[in-house]
XYZ file of C-alpha atoms in Angstrom:
656
model
C 30.797 162.162 -81.638
C 27.783 160.286 -82.947
C 26.401 157.681 -80.575
C 25.446 154.127 -81.449
C 22.618 154.432 -78.951
C 20.809 157.713 -78.496
C 21.960 158.036 -74.941
C 22.921 156.107 -74.438
C 33.569 174.779 -64.756
C 34.254 175.900 -61.533
C 31.448 176.986 -59.158
C 33.495 179.815 -57.737
C 33.593 181.482 -61.137
C 29.825 181.507 -61.583
C 27.994 184.808 -61.058
C 26.044 184.959 -57.814
C 22.360 185.754 -57.934
C 21.023 188.800 -56.093
C 19.372 187.168 -53.086
C 16.179 188.365 -51.461
C 16.312 187.448 -47.770
C 13.108 187.118 -45.794
C 12.724 185.794 -42.261
C 9.512 184.244 -40.981
C 8.657 186.127 -37.830
C 6.394 185.066 -34.975
C 2.843 186.061 -35.713
C 2.947 185.739 -39.486
C 4.812 186.422 -42.694
C 4.721 188.792 -45.601
C 1.775 188.282 -47.913
C 3.214 186.597 -50.978
C 2.008 185.386 -54.335
C 4.030 183.305 -56.734
C 4.132 182.660 -60.427
C 4.505 179.574 -62.543
C 8.177 179.223 -63.117
C 11.042 176.854 -63.554
C 13.799 177.084 -61.055
C 16.034 175.423 -58.544
C 15.015 174.658 -54.977
C 16.711 174.005 -51.647
C 15.114 172.838 -48.391
C 17.105 172.324 -45.204
C 16.122 170.807 -41.859
C 18.735 170.923 -39.085
C 19.200 171.436 -35.377
C 18.404 175.015 -34.328
C 21.339 177.364 -34.743
C 23.494 175.144 -36.949
C 22.711 177.064 -40.157
C 21.630 180.608 -41.009
C 20.011 182.122 -44.080
C 23.395 183.014 -45.569
C 24.298 179.300 -45.727
C 21.163 178.545 -47.708
C 21.848 181.596 -49.876
C 25.169 180.065 -50.925
C 23.393 176.872 -51.912
C 20.861 178.836 -53.962
C 23.666 180.822 -55.602
C 25.332 177.578 -56.709
C 22.276 176.850 -58.900
C 21.807 180.412 -60.140
C 21.894 179.069 -63.716
C 18.577 177.277 -63.066
C 16.894 180.495 -61.980
C 18.718 183.605 -63.168
C 15.685 185.919 -62.761
C 15.727 186.179 -58.978
C 16.065 184.245 -55.756
C 14.767 184.051 -52.212
C 15.585 182.485 -48.868
C 13.404 182.148 -45.776
C 13.494 180.468 -42.412
C 10.015 178.987 -42.417
C 9.887 177.172 -39.076
C 11.663 176.631 -35.774
C 10.780 174.459 -32.818
C 12.781 172.909 -29.989
C 14.092 170.132 -32.260
C 14.401 171.525 -35.765
C 14.875 174.625 -37.866
C 13.611 174.700 -41.458
C 14.933 176.882 -44.299
C 13.675 177.145 -47.884
C 15.590 178.619 -50.814
C 14.654 179.254 -54.419
C 16.292 180.385 -57.663
C 13.710 181.754 -60.075
C 13.271 181.376 -63.825
C 10.140 183.355 -64.655
C 7.709 181.828 -67.155
C 4.289 183.209 -66.188
C 3.624 186.403 -64.203
C 6.969 188.122 -64.531
C 6.325 190.586 -61.701
C 7.741 190.495 -58.169
C 4.611 188.602 -57.151
C 6.354 185.530 -58.566
C 8.944 185.220 -55.836
C 9.427 182.079 -53.784
C 9.508 180.703 -51.137
C 5.767 181.216 -50.982
C 4.675 181.624 -47.381
C 1.133 181.675 -46.019
C 0.533 182.875 -42.472
C -0.190 180.048 -40.036
C -0.356 177.503 -42.873
C 3.204 176.949 -44.052
C 5.474 177.465 -47.050
C 6.435 175.931 -50.384
C 9.319 175.894 -52.842
C 8.439 174.414 -56.189
C 10.364 173.617 -59.358
C 8.159 172.722 -62.284
C 4.935 173.266 -64.137
C 1.367 172.156 -63.404
C -0.117 172.443 -66.857
C -3.747 171.952 -65.815
C -3.620 174.217 -62.747
C -6.515 176.402 -63.905
C -8.929 173.479 -64.001
C -7.680 172.207 -60.635
C -8.496 175.416 -58.762
C -12.166 174.730 -58.286
C -11.655 170.997 -57.804
C -8.786 170.944 -55.302
C -8.378 174.285 -53.545
C -10.289 174.241 -50.223
C -13.170 176.668 -49.865
C -11.560 178.415 -46.891
C -8.345 179.139 -48.807
C -8.083 182.765 -49.953
C -6.515 182.667 -53.409
C -4.022 185.496 -53.801
C -2.670 184.680 -57.249
C -3.534 182.978 -60.518
C -0.574 180.622 -60.376
C -0.001 176.879 -60.346
C 2.293 177.276 -57.326
C -0.553 178.411 -55.096
C -2.904 175.720 -56.409
C -0.282 173.093 -55.602
C 0.396 174.688 -52.200
C -3.241 174.784 -51.108
C -4.163 171.367 -52.477
C -1.109 169.579 -51.043
C -1.821 171.022 -47.599
C -5.261 169.451 -47.899
C -4.101 166.077 -49.291
C -0.654 165.581 -50.859
C -1.547 162.355 -52.625
C -4.840 163.625 -54.073
C -3.132 166.781 -55.337
C -0.306 164.871 -56.974
C -2.633 162.341 -58.579
C -4.696 165.149 -60.086
C -1.820 167.305 -61.339
C -0.552 166.993 -64.898
C 2.951 168.359 -65.045
C 6.533 168.073 -63.922
C 7.607 168.991 -60.436
C 10.004 168.750 -57.554
C 8.520 170.278 -54.433
C 9.200 170.809 -50.738
C 6.269 171.956 -48.622
C 6.121 172.801 -44.925
C 2.747 172.197 -43.287
C 2.615 174.497 -40.245
C -0.446 172.918 -38.626
C 0.890 169.373 -38.858
C 4.511 170.479 -38.346
C 5.690 168.285 -41.184
C 7.843 168.553 -44.282
C 6.342 167.076 -47.447
C 8.509 166.153 -50.444
C 7.361 165.046 -53.891
C 8.647 164.427 -57.406
C 6.783 164.104 -60.706
C 5.651 160.875 -62.296
C 8.597 160.275 -64.626
C 11.345 162.194 -62.866
C 11.582 165.072 -65.316
C 12.593 167.436 -62.525
C 15.499 166.347 -60.309
C 15.299 166.081 -56.538
C 18.211 164.888 -54.413
C 18.077 164.027 -50.719
C 20.943 164.314 -48.231
C 20.354 162.786 -44.830
C 22.348 162.214 -41.670
C 21.193 161.947 -38.063
C 20.932 165.712 -37.604
C 20.514 167.092 -41.143
C 17.969 166.589 -43.891
C 18.570 168.587 -47.061
C 16.861 168.374 -50.446
C 17.875 170.218 -53.577
C 17.587 170.349 -57.350
C 21.286 169.622 -57.782
C 23.921 167.831 -55.727
C 26.233 170.843 -55.718
C 23.898 172.543 -53.237
C 25.068 170.124 -50.562
C 28.677 171.033 -51.208
C 27.731 174.715 -50.948
C 26.144 174.006 -47.559
C 29.429 172.544 -46.374
C 27.986 169.056 -45.905
C 30.245 166.023 -45.970
C 30.240 164.112 -49.272
C 31.833 160.669 -49.584
C 32.340 158.883 -52.893
C 30.038 155.921 -53.446
C 32.285 153.410 -55.204
C 29.252 151.380 -56.257
C 27.750 154.421 -57.948
C 31.018 154.963 -59.806
C 31.079 151.310 -60.894
C 27.558 151.722 -62.291
C 28.699 154.787 -64.225
C 31.613 152.879 -65.736
C 29.155 150.199 -66.760
C 26.179 152.260 -67.994
C 27.551 155.842 -68.423
C 25.130 157.123 -65.769
C 24.329 156.405 -62.119
C 20.928 154.707 -61.932
C 18.548 155.801 -59.201
C 17.818 155.800 -56.389
C 21.587 155.719 -55.895
C 23.771 158.811 -56.384
C 27.522 159.252 -56.670
C 27.702 160.275 -52.973
C 26.998 157.837 -50.142
C 25.080 160.417 -48.127
C 22.758 161.331 -51.020
C 20.094 159.632 -53.059
C 17.656 160.508 -55.786
C 14.125 160.979 -54.517
C 12.056 158.369 -56.315
C 9.804 159.652 -59.139
C 6.032 159.346 -58.727
C 6.298 159.382 -54.935
C 5.806 161.705 -52.000
C 6.990 161.540 -48.402
C 6.169 163.180 -45.085
C 8.670 163.975 -42.315
C 7.247 164.654 -38.829
C 9.201 167.556 -37.322
C 7.526 167.278 -33.936
C 9.755 164.292 -33.246
C 13.318 164.694 -31.930
C 14.697 162.312 -34.576
C 14.228 162.446 -38.335
C 13.893 158.732 -39.012
C 13.989 157.189 -42.461
C 12.103 158.844 -45.299
C 9.520 156.400 -46.636
C 8.276 157.428 -50.101
C 4.681 156.630 -50.978
C 3.671 156.028 -54.568
C 0.955 158.112 -56.218
C 1.376 156.648 -59.737
C 2.797 153.482 -61.247
C 5.197 154.201 -64.152
C 4.269 150.785 -65.595
C 0.584 150.902 -64.756
C -0.463 151.270 -68.384
C 0.616 147.683 -69.046
C -2.211 146.485 -66.789
C -4.732 147.832 -69.304
C -5.568 146.475 -72.742
C -6.465 148.836 -75.558
C -9.626 147.455 -77.174
C -9.963 149.660 -80.248
C -8.642 149.279 -83.779
C -5.307 150.522 -85.087
C -7.093 153.503 -86.625
C -8.712 154.232 -83.251
C -5.302 154.113 -81.601
C -3.842 156.524 -84.143
C -6.690 158.953 -83.513
C -6.265 158.765 -79.734
C -2.485 159.189 -79.879
C -2.899 162.159 -82.232
C -5.531 163.779 -80.024
C -3.452 163.369 -76.869
C -0.323 164.758 -78.545
C -2.288 167.815 -79.612
C -3.685 168.395 -76.127
C -0.354 167.737 -74.410
C 1.286 170.230 -76.752
C -1.465 172.811 -76.283
C -1.173 172.937 -72.501
C 2.623 173.186 -72.742
C 2.507 176.305 -74.921
C 1.249 178.550 -72.114
C 3.907 181.111 -71.172
C 4.499 184.844 -70.819
C 7.923 184.451 -72.411
C 8.961 183.349 -75.919
C 8.465 179.644 -76.682
C 10.197 177.482 -79.279
C 10.327 173.872 -80.400
C 13.467 171.838 -81.093
C 12.994 170.296 -84.537
C 15.300 167.611 -85.894
C 14.780 165.535 -88.989
C 13.203 162.791 -86.891
C 9.677 161.607 -86.241
C 9.080 162.662 -82.629
C 10.044 166.323 -82.847
C 8.279 166.586 -86.213
C 5.045 165.372 -84.615
C 5.377 167.977 -81.868
C 6.112 170.688 -84.440
C 3.063 169.606 -86.449
C 0.943 169.853 -83.313
C 2.332 173.326 -82.604
C 1.340 174.337 -86.131
C -2.206 173.053 -85.480
C -2.504 175.346 -82.471
C -2.161 178.343 -84.833
C 0.355 179.900 -82.470
C 2.466 182.049 -84.778
C 4.727 183.102 -81.925
C 6.346 179.683 -81.570
C 9.629 179.364 -83.419
C 11.140 176.103 -84.660
C 14.843 175.709 -83.863
C 16.813 173.628 -86.320
C 20.343 172.561 -85.443
C 22.981 172.657 -88.155
C 25.878 170.361 -87.313
C 29.338 171.108 -88.634
C 29.854 167.442 -89.567
C 27.683 166.695 -92.639
C 27.332 163.067 -91.504
C 25.454 164.284 -88.436
C 23.566 167.156 -90.032
C 19.796 166.779 -90.434
C 19.096 170.472 -90.862
C 17.902 170.295 -94.465
C 15.273 167.691 -93.616
C 14.217 169.641 -90.545
C 14.013 172.891 -92.500
C 11.829 171.211 -95.100
C 9.498 170.000 -92.340
C 9.295 173.462 -90.764
C 8.496 175.117 -94.094
C 5.892 172.462 -94.874
C 4.227 173.196 -91.524
C 4.446 176.949 -91.975
C 6.535 177.521 -88.853
C 8.970 180.356 -88.327
C 12.458 178.842 -88.337
C 15.689 179.755 -86.607
C 18.792 177.796 -87.619
C 21.237 177.193 -84.771
C 24.707 176.432 -86.110
C 26.632 174.221 -83.702
C 30.099 175.734 -83.478
C 32.750 173.044 -82.854
C 34.868 175.725 -81.178
C 32.298 175.705 -78.331
C 32.524 171.954 -77.712
C 35.697 172.178 -75.638
C 34.363 174.865 -73.262
C 31.069 172.981 -72.962
C 32.858 169.749 -72.116
C 34.631 171.694 -69.372
C 31.215 172.672 -67.949
C 29.831 169.115 -67.836
C 31.283 168.148 -64.411
C 29.790 171.254 -62.781
C 26.336 171.137 -64.336
C 25.815 167.377 -64.159
C 27.304 166.924 -60.642
C 27.505 163.151 -61.099
C 29.622 161.516 -63.785
C 27.247 161.304 -66.748
C 28.580 160.479 -70.198
C 26.634 160.885 -73.421
C 28.129 162.904 -76.247
C 24.639 164.143 -77.067
C 24.775 166.093 -73.798
C 27.192 168.480 -75.525
C 24.798 168.875 -78.437
C 21.925 169.565 -76.011
C 24.024 172.152 -74.179
C 25.181 173.790 -77.413
C 21.703 174.154 -78.873
C 20.291 175.271 -75.502
C 22.929 177.972 -75.233
C 22.043 179.168 -78.724
C 18.255 178.921 -78.269
C 18.313 180.862 -74.999
C 19.187 183.998 -76.978
C 15.698 183.794 -78.498
C 13.360 181.929 -76.101
C 12.981 180.805 -72.497
C 10.876 177.671 -73.137
C 11.348 174.889 -75.694
C 9.235 171.861 -76.538
C 11.091 168.614 -77.247
C 10.290 165.203 -78.695
C 11.743 163.186 -75.817
C 10.044 159.940 -74.836
C 8.817 158.569 -78.155
C 11.471 155.880 -78.469
C 11.087 154.420 -74.986
C 7.288 154.403 -75.063
C 6.657 153.354 -78.665
C 9.569 150.935 -79.235
C 11.669 153.269 -81.321
C 15.044 151.693 -80.634
C 15.706 148.955 -83.212
C 18.257 147.315 -80.875
C 15.391 146.343 -78.606
C 15.076 143.397 -81.025
C 18.714 142.310 -80.659
C 18.059 139.885 -77.784
C 15.507 138.061 -79.941
C 17.846 138.117 -82.940
C 20.579 136.488 -80.850
C 18.286 133.739 -79.605
C 19.173 131.240 -82.354
C 22.973 131.789 -82.527
C 23.080 131.873 -78.729
C 21.281 128.556 -78.558
C 23.533 126.953 -81.159
C 26.742 128.187 -79.551
C 25.592 127.017 -76.144
C 25.421 123.470 -77.544
C 28.717 123.694 -79.424
C 31.698 122.340 -77.470
C 34.503 124.860 -77.280
C 32.365 127.789 -78.441
C 33.838 130.140 -75.843
C 37.361 129.261 -76.874
C 36.393 129.855 -80.491
C 34.872 133.268 -79.783
C 37.914 134.334 -77.787
C 40.193 133.166 -80.585
C 38.283 135.267 -83.109
C 39.066 138.349 -80.988
C 42.829 137.896 -81.219
C 44.839 140.448 -83.257
C 45.585 137.851 -85.917
C 41.988 136.810 -86.530
C 40.056 140.002 -85.848
C 40.715 141.835 -89.173
C 39.416 138.866 -91.171
C 36.348 138.632 -88.941
C 35.688 142.349 -89.423
C 35.843 141.919 -93.206
C 33.377 139.033 -92.987
C 31.052 141.128 -90.836
C 31.171 143.916 -93.422
C 30.502 141.452 -96.245
C 27.349 140.360 -94.423
C 26.132 143.953 -94.500
C 26.751 144.560 -90.797
C 28.640 147.396 -89.125
C 32.287 146.232 -88.949
C 33.353 148.691 -86.276
C 33.689 147.315 -82.749
C 33.750 143.745 -84.030
C 35.673 142.601 -80.958
C 32.937 143.940 -78.707
C 30.268 142.228 -80.791
C 32.061 138.908 -80.333
C 32.327 139.556 -76.626
C 28.600 140.338 -76.448
C 27.896 136.992 -78.083
C 30.166 135.209 -75.606
C 28.662 136.974 -72.586
C 25.148 136.237 -73.851
C 25.830 132.532 -73.363
C 25.694 133.072 -69.587
C 22.281 134.779 -69.611
C 19.319 132.409 -69.468
C 16.538 134.733 -70.688
C 16.379 136.867 -73.812
C 15.350 139.938 -71.823
C 18.550 139.614 -69.775
C 20.647 139.842 -72.941
C 19.396 143.412 -73.362
C 21.770 144.692 -70.698
C 24.650 143.840 -73.053
C 23.302 146.452 -75.490
C 22.434 149.001 -72.809
C 25.924 148.966 -71.367
C 28.769 151.217 -72.403
C 31.174 148.593 -71.119
C 30.190 144.973 -70.640
C 30.450 143.582 -67.136
C 33.241 141.316 -68.367
C 35.173 144.397 -69.487
C 35.046 146.060 -66.063
C 37.744 145.651 -63.466
C 37.233 142.812 -60.956
C 36.696 145.384 -58.193
C 33.982 147.176 -60.169
C 32.276 143.892 -61.096
C 32.215 142.904 -57.437
C 30.297 146.094 -56.583
C 27.478 145.376 -59.047
C 24.491 143.220 -58.199
C 25.341 139.797 -59.692
C 21.752 139.333 -60.841
C 20.770 140.376 -64.364
C 20.077 144.123 -64.589
C 16.372 143.521 -65.198
C 16.076 141.685 -61.866
C 18.121 144.335 -60.059
C 15.845 147.130 -61.260
C 12.733 145.112 -60.555
C 13.995 144.574 -57.016
C 14.679 148.286 -56.564
C 11.096 149.176 -57.536
C 9.004 146.176 -56.411
C 5.710 148.060 -56.413
C 5.661 148.605 -60.178
C 3.527 146.481 -62.518
C 6.428 144.366 -63.788
C 4.346 141.212 -64.116
C 1.913 142.940 -66.454
C 4.761 144.103 -68.716
C 6.519 140.726 -68.674
C 3.220 138.987 -69.347
C 2.770 140.893 -72.598
C 5.999 139.977 -74.379
C 9.715 140.674 -74.344
C 9.330 144.032 -76.122
C 6.976 145.267 -73.405
C 9.320 144.066 -70.656
C 12.268 145.876 -72.225
C 10.215 149.032 -72.804
C 9.390 148.938 -69.084
C 13.080 148.608 -68.244
C 14.019 151.512 -70.534
C 11.299 153.706 -69.022
C 12.426 153.378 -65.405
C 16.188 153.385 -66.042
C 17.531 154.815 -69.270
C 14.728 157.334 -69.840
C 14.525 158.855 -66.395
C 18.096 158.394 -65.139
C 19.937 159.202 -68.364
C 17.819 160.970 -70.994
C 15.722 163.194 -68.730
C 18.686 164.154 -66.574
C 20.702 164.993 -69.678
C 17.900 167.208 -70.986
C 17.310 168.880 -67.616
C 20.975 169.669 -66.930
C 21.766 170.580 -70.535
C 18.905 173.057 -70.867
C 18.898 174.439 -67.326
C 22.627 175.124 -67.554
C 21.512 178.124 -69.617
C 18.208 178.896 -67.900
C 16.115 177.244 -70.612
C 12.988 175.253 -69.745
C 12.300 172.039 -71.686
C 8.778 170.624 -71.942
C 8.116 167.158 -73.374
C 4.555 166.589 -74.670
C 5.158 162.909 -75.470
C 5.871 162.335 -71.776
C 2.445 163.530 -70.721
C 1.338 160.761 -68.353
C -1.813 160.164 -70.395
C 0.321 159.324 -73.446
C 2.543 157.077 -71.324
C -0.460 155.102 -70.108
C -1.966 154.848 -73.583
C 1.329 153.742 -75.173
C 1.750 150.975 -72.611
C -1.804 149.749 -73.141
C -1.410 149.357 -76.908
C -0.781 145.960 -78.506
C 2.886 145.495 -79.346
C 1.988 145.076 -83.030
C 0.783 148.702 -83.043
C 4.277 149.797 -82.013
C 6.565 147.291 -83.763
C 5.756 144.988 -86.639
C 7.890 143.088 -89.144
C 11.025 145.091 -88.444
C 9.260 148.475 -88.365
C 9.804 150.164 -85.014
C 7.688 152.995 -83.629
C 5.091 151.971 -86.182
C 2.151 154.040 -84.948
C 4.168 157.260 -84.650
C 5.649 156.687 -88.102
C 2.201 156.259 -89.620
C 0.934 159.299 -87.752
C 3.870 161.353 -89.028
C 3.097 160.224 -92.565
C -0.475 161.435 -92.091
C 0.149 164.825 -90.473
C 3.617 165.769 -91.739
C 5.146 163.932 -94.700
C 4.896 160.304 -95.916
C 8.659 160.270 -96.489
C 9.217 160.915 -92.786
C 7.792 157.521 -91.886
C 10.523 155.785 -93.893
C 13.482 157.495 -92.249
C 15.700 155.231 -90.157
C 16.520 155.908 -86.534
C 19.584 158.143 -86.235
C 21.709 159.255 -83.320
C 22.142 162.772 -82.013
C 25.622 163.852 -81.093
C 28.768 165.651 -82.111
C 31.855 164.677 -84.010
C 34.420 163.073 -81.725
C 36.823 165.709 -80.417
C 40.529 165.272 -80.999
C 42.690 163.859 -78.248
C 40.148 161.415 -76.835
C 41.407 158.760 -74.401
C 41.778 155.131 -75.401
C 38.746 152.907 -75.814
C 37.373 150.486 -78.360
C 34.111 152.360 -78.980
C 33.260 156.085 -79.041
C 31.044 155.623 -75.979
C 33.879 154.019 -74.014
C 36.212 156.875 -74.896
C 33.610 159.465 -73.934
C 32.949 157.674 -70.674
C 36.648 157.729 -69.787
C 36.951 161.418 -70.668
C 33.961 162.453 -68.559
C 35.103 160.411 -65.562
C 38.508 162.099 -65.631
C 36.968 165.575 -65.905
C 34.444 164.800 -63.173
C 37.091 163.450 -60.799
C 39.274 166.522 -61.347
C 36.354 168.765 -60.350
C 34.783 166.834 -57.502
C 37.359 164.572 -55.832
C 40.005 165.972 -53.476
C 42.921 164.405 -55.321
C 41.331 164.245 -58.761
C 41.149 160.446 -58.673
C 38.792 157.871 -57.130
C 41.746 156.019 -55.591
């Protein structure tokens, strides 16, 4: 099912990982080193005696798919108030020996469980690791461990990578939590008066036997947007740990108190800067940063590949891979069964032009049904984007050849790649005219009636516009009359269902303010004023970055790849590129109807001039047969996923 916007199984049957149990004993722990690896993590704080290692082992086993190469559980602390357990499921990337096991424990200092990659860990050793720390490995895990014990914020500010981490500081008797700048790696928090649990996936809390209650507001957001925006989750007791923050929990106290995240990076901070060079200078800097971001993401002791479509972003990453002269990196090209969705010939031509080894991954439609069945388990929350099935299908196929893949995610949000970002401005004139026209609402509603709609659709087609979903287009125009600012109109294009199409009960659960104001209120510390002060495009890019990118796209990529133990790395989401992209003048990114201008021109220079002229295209699958009712493909997919999710996660298979 192709998407208009590029979005936008049963746990008991899963194999259980062989678990390595280790108990922290008085007087010290086993000497341990750890490798760089992707994985799943669990950390649990509870009253002494309530849980044992076997409980945490079940939680780790529930995310075995994230770390199929091994696992470990340890009780890392106990005092009169609290007992602390760490668990880890391992996907080995560097140092494939047993030295790579986690939790990593250091006598009299503490312990760490870490999901992610610190790409510049080698250069951080001398700068951040204290002189009195005896290094026992060559890994990023130990660098992060030692430096965060010294200063969590300084370590996180210095690190270039993706991470979700739980660290226990023995000397301070505190638990430290942190998540990477953009939220590439998931981290969920469950908290009651006597339990604090954090994990890579929500299903870990179910495995621990913790109470989970449906958050009706989260479900209403899903019906509206096709995902649950953070920091909310689908369960009342759980929330998403905010990206680019860290928090400290004092375990010397008899009560846990509220977790108060502290920011170590502003996701919109680049808008506070102004790029002063020429367009040619900007192209050179973007190119140089892409090359360096790609270079540091190629390090691995396992096979590495790159997902290559016929589009600009992945082609730029593939071109950068080719520059590194790494002949071991394979380009994976997806061949869709539906010729309307197939870009394999263009991608193959790009790979051959770059001299990359190519592996074609045919997407078998016979696998779509079984993969759809797996969505509720792997995504935990209701999350509906047909491209998630394509991501899962190509990840399943690629895992037979590699353990790490590079992707082109992030280019559209950062460099204004979505042409519909201009729709609010396009509607400004007709919206203004209709607002002054008496009876305009009655007219628009009349045009949506069964008798008038076919003629309107024919007129739309005659104007060269897409005639499908004409009724929704008319409704968008009507709803836009109630929104005072052009940037507020954007939510009508972000939504799967318009607010006016939701049930009255769902509408009542949503913040009545425009979505932009709701998000701005949820993250008041971000540099919103700087983005708004630039222009509408910058404001909407900021909105996309902190909602759609991190709560939809990155979660889709994480769950879709990690479902099969495949690590995805995204060079375009290197924080240095994010900051540079935000600092650039809007004209460098969009000009006279050309979106993602600077990346298009860069692709023409380093790949193929024809690539710069290709229009934006969606990534998805052909719509399966037997879909539920709905005016648009996204609505139908949303309804299907909600029903499958409810059948898996709700006691009676229904929210009611």
